[in-house]
Coordinates of C-alpha atoms in Angstrom, one line a residue:
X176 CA -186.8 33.5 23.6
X177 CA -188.8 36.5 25.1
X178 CA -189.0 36.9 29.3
X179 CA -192.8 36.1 29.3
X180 CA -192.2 32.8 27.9
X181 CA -189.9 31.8 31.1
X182 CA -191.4 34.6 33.3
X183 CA -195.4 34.0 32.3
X184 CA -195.9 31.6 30.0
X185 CA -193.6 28.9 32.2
X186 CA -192.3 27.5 28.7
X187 CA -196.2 26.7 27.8
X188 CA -197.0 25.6 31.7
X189 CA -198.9 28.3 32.4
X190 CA -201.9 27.7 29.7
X191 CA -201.5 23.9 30.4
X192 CA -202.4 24.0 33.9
X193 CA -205.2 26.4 33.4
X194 CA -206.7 23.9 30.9
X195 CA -207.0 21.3 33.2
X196 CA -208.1 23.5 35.9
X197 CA -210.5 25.2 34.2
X198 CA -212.2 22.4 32.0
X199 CA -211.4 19.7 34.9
X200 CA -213.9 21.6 37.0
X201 CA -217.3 20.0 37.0
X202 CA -220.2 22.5 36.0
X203 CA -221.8 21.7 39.9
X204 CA -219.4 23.8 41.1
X205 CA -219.7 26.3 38.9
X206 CA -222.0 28.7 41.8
X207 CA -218.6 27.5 44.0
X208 CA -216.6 29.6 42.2
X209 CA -218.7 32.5 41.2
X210 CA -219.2 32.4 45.1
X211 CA -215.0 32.6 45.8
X212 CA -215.0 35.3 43.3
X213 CA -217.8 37.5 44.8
X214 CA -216.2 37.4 48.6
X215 CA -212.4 37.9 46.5
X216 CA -213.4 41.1 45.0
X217 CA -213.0 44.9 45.8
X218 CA -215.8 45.1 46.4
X219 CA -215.8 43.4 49.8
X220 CA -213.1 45.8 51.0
X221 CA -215.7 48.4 52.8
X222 CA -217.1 45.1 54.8
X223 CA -213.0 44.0 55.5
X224 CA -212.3 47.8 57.0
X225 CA -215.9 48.0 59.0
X226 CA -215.0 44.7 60.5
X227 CA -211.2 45.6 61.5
X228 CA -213.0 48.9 62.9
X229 CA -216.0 46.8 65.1
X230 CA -213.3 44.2 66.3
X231 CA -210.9 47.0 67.6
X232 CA -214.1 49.0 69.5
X233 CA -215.4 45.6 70.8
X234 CA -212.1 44.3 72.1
X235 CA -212.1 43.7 75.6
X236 CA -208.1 44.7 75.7
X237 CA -207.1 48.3 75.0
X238 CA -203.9 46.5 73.9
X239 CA -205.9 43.9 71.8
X240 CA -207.9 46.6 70.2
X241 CA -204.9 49.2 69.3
X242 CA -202.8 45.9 67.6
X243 CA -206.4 45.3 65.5
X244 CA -206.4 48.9 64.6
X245 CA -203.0 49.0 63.4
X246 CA -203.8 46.3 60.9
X247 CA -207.0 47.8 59.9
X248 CA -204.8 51.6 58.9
X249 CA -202.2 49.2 57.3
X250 CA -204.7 47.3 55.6
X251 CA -206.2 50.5 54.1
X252 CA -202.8 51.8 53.1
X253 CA -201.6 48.4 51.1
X254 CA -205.0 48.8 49.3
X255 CA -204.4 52.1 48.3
X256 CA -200.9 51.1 46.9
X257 CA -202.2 47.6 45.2
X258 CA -205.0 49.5 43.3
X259 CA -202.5 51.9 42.1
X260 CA -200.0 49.0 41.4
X261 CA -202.4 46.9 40.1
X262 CA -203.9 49.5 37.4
X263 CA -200.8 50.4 36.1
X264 CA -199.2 46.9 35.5
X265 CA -202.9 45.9 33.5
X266 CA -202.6 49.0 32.0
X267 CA -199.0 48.7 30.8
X268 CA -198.5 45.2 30.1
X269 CA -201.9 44.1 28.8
X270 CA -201.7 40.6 29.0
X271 CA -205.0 39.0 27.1
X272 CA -207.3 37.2 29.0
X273 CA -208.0 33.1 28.5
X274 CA -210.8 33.7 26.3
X275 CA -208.7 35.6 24.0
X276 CA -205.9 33.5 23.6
X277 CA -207.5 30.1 23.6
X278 CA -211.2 31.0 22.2
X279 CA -213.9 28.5 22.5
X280 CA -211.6 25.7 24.4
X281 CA -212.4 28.0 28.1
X282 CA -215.3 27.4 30.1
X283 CA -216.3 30.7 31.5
X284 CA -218.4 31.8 34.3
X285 CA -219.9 35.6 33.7
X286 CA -219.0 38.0 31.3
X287 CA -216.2 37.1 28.7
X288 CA -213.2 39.4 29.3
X289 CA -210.4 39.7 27.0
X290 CA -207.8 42.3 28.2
X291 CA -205.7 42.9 31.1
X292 CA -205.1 39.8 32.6
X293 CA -202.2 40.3 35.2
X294 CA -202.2 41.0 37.6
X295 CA -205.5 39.0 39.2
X296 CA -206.7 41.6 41.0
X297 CA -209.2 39.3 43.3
X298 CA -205.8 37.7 44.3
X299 CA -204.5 40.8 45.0
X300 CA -207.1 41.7 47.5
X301 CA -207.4 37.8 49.0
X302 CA -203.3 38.6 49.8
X303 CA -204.4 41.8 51.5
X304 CA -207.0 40.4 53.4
X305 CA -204.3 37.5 54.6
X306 CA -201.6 40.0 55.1
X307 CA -203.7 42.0 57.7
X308 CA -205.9 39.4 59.2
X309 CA -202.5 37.1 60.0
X310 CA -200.8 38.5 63.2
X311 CA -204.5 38.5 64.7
X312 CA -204.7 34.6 64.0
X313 CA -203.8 31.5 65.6
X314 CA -203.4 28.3 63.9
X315 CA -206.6 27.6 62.7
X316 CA -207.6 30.7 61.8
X317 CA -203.9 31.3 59.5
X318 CA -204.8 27.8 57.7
X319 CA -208.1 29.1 57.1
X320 CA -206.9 32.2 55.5
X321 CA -204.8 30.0 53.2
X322 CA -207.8 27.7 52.2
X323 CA -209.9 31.5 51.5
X324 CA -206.6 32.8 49.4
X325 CA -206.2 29.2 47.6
X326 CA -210.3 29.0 46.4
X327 CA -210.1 32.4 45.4
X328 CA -207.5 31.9 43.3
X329 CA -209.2 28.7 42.0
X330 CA -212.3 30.1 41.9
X331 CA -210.8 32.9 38.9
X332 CA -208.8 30.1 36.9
X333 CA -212.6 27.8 36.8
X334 CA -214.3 30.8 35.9
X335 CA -211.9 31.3 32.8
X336 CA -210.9 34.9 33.6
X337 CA -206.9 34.4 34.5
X338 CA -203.9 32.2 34.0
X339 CA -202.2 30.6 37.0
X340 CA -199.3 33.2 36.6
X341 CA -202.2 36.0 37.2
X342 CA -202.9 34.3 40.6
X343 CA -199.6 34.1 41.5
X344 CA -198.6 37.5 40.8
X345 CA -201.4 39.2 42.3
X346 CA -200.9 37.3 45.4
X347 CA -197.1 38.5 45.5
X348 CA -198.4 41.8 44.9
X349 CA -200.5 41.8 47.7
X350 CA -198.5 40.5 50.2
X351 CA -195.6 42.9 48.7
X352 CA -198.0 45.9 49.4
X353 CA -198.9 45.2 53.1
X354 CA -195.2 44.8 53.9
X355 CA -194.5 48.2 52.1
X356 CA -197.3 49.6 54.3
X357 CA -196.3 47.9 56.8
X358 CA -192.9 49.6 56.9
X359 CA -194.0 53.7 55.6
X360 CA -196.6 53.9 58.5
X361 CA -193.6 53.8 61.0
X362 CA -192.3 56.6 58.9
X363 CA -195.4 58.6 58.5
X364 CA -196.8 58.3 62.2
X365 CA -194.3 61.2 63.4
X366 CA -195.1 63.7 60.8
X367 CA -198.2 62.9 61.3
X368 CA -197.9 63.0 65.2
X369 CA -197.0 66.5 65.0
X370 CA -198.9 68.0 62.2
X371 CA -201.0 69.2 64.9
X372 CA -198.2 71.4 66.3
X373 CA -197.2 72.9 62.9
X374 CA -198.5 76.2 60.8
X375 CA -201.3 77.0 58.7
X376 CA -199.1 76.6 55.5
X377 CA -199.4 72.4 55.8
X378 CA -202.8 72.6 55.4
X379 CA -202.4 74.6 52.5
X380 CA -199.5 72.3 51.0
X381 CA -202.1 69.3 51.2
X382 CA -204.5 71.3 49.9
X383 CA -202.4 72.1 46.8
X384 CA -200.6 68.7 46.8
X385 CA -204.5 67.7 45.6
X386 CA -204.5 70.2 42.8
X387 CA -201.7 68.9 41.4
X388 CA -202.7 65.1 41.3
X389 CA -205.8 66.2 39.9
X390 CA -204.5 67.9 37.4
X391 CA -201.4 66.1 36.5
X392 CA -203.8 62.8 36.2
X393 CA -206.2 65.1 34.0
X394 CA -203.5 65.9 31.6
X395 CA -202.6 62.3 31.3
X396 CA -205.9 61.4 30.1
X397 CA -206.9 64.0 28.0
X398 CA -203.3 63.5 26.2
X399 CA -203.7 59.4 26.5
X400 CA -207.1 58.8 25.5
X401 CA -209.1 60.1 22.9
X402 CA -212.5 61.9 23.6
X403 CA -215.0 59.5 24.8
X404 CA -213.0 56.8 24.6
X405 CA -212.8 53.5 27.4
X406 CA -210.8 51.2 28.7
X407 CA -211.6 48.2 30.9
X408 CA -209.2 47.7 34.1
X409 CA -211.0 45.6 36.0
X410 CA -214.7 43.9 35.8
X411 CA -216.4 47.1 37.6
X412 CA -213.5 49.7 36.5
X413 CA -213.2 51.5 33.6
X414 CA -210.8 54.7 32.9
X415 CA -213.0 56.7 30.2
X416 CA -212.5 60.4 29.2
X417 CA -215.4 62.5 29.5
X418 CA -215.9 65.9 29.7
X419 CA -218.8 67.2 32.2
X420 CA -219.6 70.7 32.3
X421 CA -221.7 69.9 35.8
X422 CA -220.8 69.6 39.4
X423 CA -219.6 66.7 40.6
X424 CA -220.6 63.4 39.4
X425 CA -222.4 64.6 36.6
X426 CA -225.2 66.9 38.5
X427 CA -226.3 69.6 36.1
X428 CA -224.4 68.5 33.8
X429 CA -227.3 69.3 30.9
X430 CA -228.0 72.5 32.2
X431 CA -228.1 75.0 29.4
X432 CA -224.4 76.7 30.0
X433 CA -225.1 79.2 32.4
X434 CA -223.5 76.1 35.0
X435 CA -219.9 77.2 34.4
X436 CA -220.0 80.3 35.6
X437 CA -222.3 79.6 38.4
X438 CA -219.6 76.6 39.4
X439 CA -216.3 78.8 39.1
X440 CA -218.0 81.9 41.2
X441 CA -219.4 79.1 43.9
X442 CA -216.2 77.1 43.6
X443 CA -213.8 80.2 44.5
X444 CA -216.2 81.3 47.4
X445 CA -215.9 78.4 48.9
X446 CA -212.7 78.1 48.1
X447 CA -211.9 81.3 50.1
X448 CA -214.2 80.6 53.0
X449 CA -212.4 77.1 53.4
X450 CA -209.0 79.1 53.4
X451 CA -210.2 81.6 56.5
X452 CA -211.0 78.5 58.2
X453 CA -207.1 76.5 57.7
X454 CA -205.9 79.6 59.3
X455 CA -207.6 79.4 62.0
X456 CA -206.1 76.4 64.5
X457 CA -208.0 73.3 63.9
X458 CA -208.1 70.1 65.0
X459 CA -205.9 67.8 62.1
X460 CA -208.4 65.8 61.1
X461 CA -210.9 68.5 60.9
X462 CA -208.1 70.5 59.0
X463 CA -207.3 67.5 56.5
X464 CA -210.8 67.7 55.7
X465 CA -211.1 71.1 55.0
X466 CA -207.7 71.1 53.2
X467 CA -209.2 68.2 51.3
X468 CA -212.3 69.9 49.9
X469 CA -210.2 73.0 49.1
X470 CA -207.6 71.1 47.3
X471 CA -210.9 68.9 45.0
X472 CA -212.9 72.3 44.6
X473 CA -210.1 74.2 42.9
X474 CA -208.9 71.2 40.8
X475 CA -212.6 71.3 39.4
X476 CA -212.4 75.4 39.1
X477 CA -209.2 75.2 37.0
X478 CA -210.8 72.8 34.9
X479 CA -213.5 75.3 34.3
X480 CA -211.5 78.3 33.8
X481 CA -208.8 76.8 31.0
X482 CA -211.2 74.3 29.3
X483 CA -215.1 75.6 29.8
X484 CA -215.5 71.6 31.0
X485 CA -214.4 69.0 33.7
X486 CA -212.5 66.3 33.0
X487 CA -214.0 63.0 34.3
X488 CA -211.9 59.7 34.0
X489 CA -212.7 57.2 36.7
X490 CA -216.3 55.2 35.5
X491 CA -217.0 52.4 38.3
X492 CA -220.0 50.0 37.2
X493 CA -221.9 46.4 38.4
X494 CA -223.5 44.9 36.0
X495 CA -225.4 47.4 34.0
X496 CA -225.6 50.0 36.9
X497 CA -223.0 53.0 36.5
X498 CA -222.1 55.2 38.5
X499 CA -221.8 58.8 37.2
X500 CA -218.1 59.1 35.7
X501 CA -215.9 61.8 38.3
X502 CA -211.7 62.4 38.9
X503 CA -209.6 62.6 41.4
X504 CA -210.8 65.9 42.9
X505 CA -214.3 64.6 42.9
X506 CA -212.6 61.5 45.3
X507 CA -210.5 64.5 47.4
X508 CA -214.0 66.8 48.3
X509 CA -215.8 63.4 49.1
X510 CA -212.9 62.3 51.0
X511 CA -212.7 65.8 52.9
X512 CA -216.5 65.9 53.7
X513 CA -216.4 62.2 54.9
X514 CA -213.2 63.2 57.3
X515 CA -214.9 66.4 59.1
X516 CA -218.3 63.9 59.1
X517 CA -216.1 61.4 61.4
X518 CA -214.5 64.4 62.9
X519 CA -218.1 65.8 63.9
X520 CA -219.1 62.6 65.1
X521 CA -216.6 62.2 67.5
X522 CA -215.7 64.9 68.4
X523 CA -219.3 65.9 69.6
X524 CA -218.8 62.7 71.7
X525 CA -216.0 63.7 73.1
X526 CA -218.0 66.9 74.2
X527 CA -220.6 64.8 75.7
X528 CA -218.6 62.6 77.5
X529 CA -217.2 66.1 78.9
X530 CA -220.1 67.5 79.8
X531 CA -221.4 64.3 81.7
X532 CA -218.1 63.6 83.7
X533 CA -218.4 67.7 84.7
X534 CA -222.1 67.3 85.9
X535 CA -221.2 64.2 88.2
X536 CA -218.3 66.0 89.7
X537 CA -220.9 68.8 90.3
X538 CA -223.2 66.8 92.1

């Protein structure tokens, strides 16, 4: 016998527990468990990160607010690293959904889903959320973390769109993730301690670091998938290969041509401007920003150059709404321009703050 039958199917357990979850659950609480999926999705992630952020600012204890900080950068690493994870195991293993192997006999709640079934990556995130929010809790709050992980997980097994196993593995994936975060920020805070101290050429190595991942991930679709082609990772995630002979996220993309050469002669401008200004000493954050957008813009300009087009692959949608399809130098430019927004922000704070404290010594 095969390792899914002991590893996944639990020697037929696995699809005879979901059956009596999933048709055991009375249709009243159906709105209960589209409810646990809503707050259990990726989506919510933005709302998790802006309330770490608030909590630290609003804590009464500098030491109280630094510890909540902590968990809000190691939060936002392990989701980087479960999204990743999480892709590539749907990707790879393509485990069929309920509906696909047991037809008619699930009860489902929302749109029928057939493909990539583990890992559940609403259990992923609920694992996340407990692996950050846990050190901040006391007793009451840790069970109630458990009773939000366990409904989740319910709530996806009533709703027809995973098997038990799917829970379970996205919930060791989570946890798995923060502790792996938990243990490379140690390692990263001194380089990036001193990345302030070092040259120019850093700025430029994360700068070309983005090419590369751009490029490299371009070449993967455009050799994996076929023109216009989709598939479905997730309920709002599709990888897709497009070509867009635009700007990013699709604007101009029906101009008549003349766009390309407009783009490449814009794109290595600013490309060069954006260079004058990494050697020139900058503030990290306000350098990681500009390396950023220099690394994105000439991802998109070598597109240009060696196929006339850009390669988009990332196609996030709700419902019937999508967004415009874009790639990873698309993320790396709005990345960059959202770093030297927070850098501008407080930065012109700090100069305020300056300004005050020299007028009342003045007076």
């Amino acid at each position: 016998m095969s390792w899914k039958f002991f590893l996944y199917d639990w020697g037929g357990l696995n699809i005879a527990l979901f059956q009596a979850i999933n048709t055991g659950t009375p249709a009243a609480l159906g709105p209960l468990a589209w409810f646990f999926s809503l707050v259990g999705s990726y989506w919510t992630a933005p709302l998790t990160m802006l309330g770490l952020w608030w909590w630290s600012k609003s804590a009464t204890n500098p030491a109280r607010g630094a510890v909540v900080l902590h968990r809000l950068i190691g939060f936002s690493v392990a989701f980087l690293l479960a999204l990743l994870v999480a892709t590539v195991l749907k990707l790879w293993l393509d485990f069929p959904r309920p509906p696909a192997v047991l037809g008619d006999m699930v009860s489902v709640i929302g749109n029928i889903e057939r493909h990539y079934s583990l890992p559940s990556g609403h259990s992923t995130y609920t694992a996340l959320v407990v692996g950050a929010l846990w050190p901040l809790m006391g007793r009451r709050g840790r069970l109630g973390l458990m009773l939000y992980a366990m409904l989740v997980g319910w709530s996806r097994i009533a709703a027809g769109m995973h098997f038990p196993a799917d829970v379970l593995a996205g919930w060791g994936l989570g946890l798995s993730c923060t502790a792996l975060a938990g243990w490379l920020i140690p390692l990263a805070a001194p380089v990036w301690q001193s990345a302030r101290r070092t040259s120019t050429w850093v700025w430029f190595t994360v700068a070309a670091s983005a090419v590369m991942t751009d490029q490299l991930a371009k070449c993967a679709i455009t050799r994996t998938f076929a023109y216009g082609e989709q598939v479905e990772v997730t309920p709002f995630f599709n990888l897709v290969h497009v070509l867009n002979p635009g700007a990013a996220f699709s604007f101009l993309a029906n101009a008549g041509g003349w766009q390309r050469y407009f783009f490449i002669t814009l794109g290595l401008v600013v490309s060069a401007w954006l260079g004058r200004m990494l050697c020139q000493r900058l503030p990290r954050l306000e350098a990681v920003g500009y390396s950023l957008i220099l690394g994105g813009a000439l991802g998109n300009v070598a597109d240009r150059v060696l196929r006339g087009q850009v390669v988009d692959f990332l196609d996030f949608h709700w419902w019937l709404v999508h967004w415009p399809a874009f790639n990873v130098a698309d993320v790396a430019i709005t990345l960059g321009a959202a770093l030297l927004i927070v850098h501008g922000l407080f930065h012109g704070k700090a100069v305020d703050l300056k300004s005050i404290e020299k007028f009342n010594h003045s007076q």
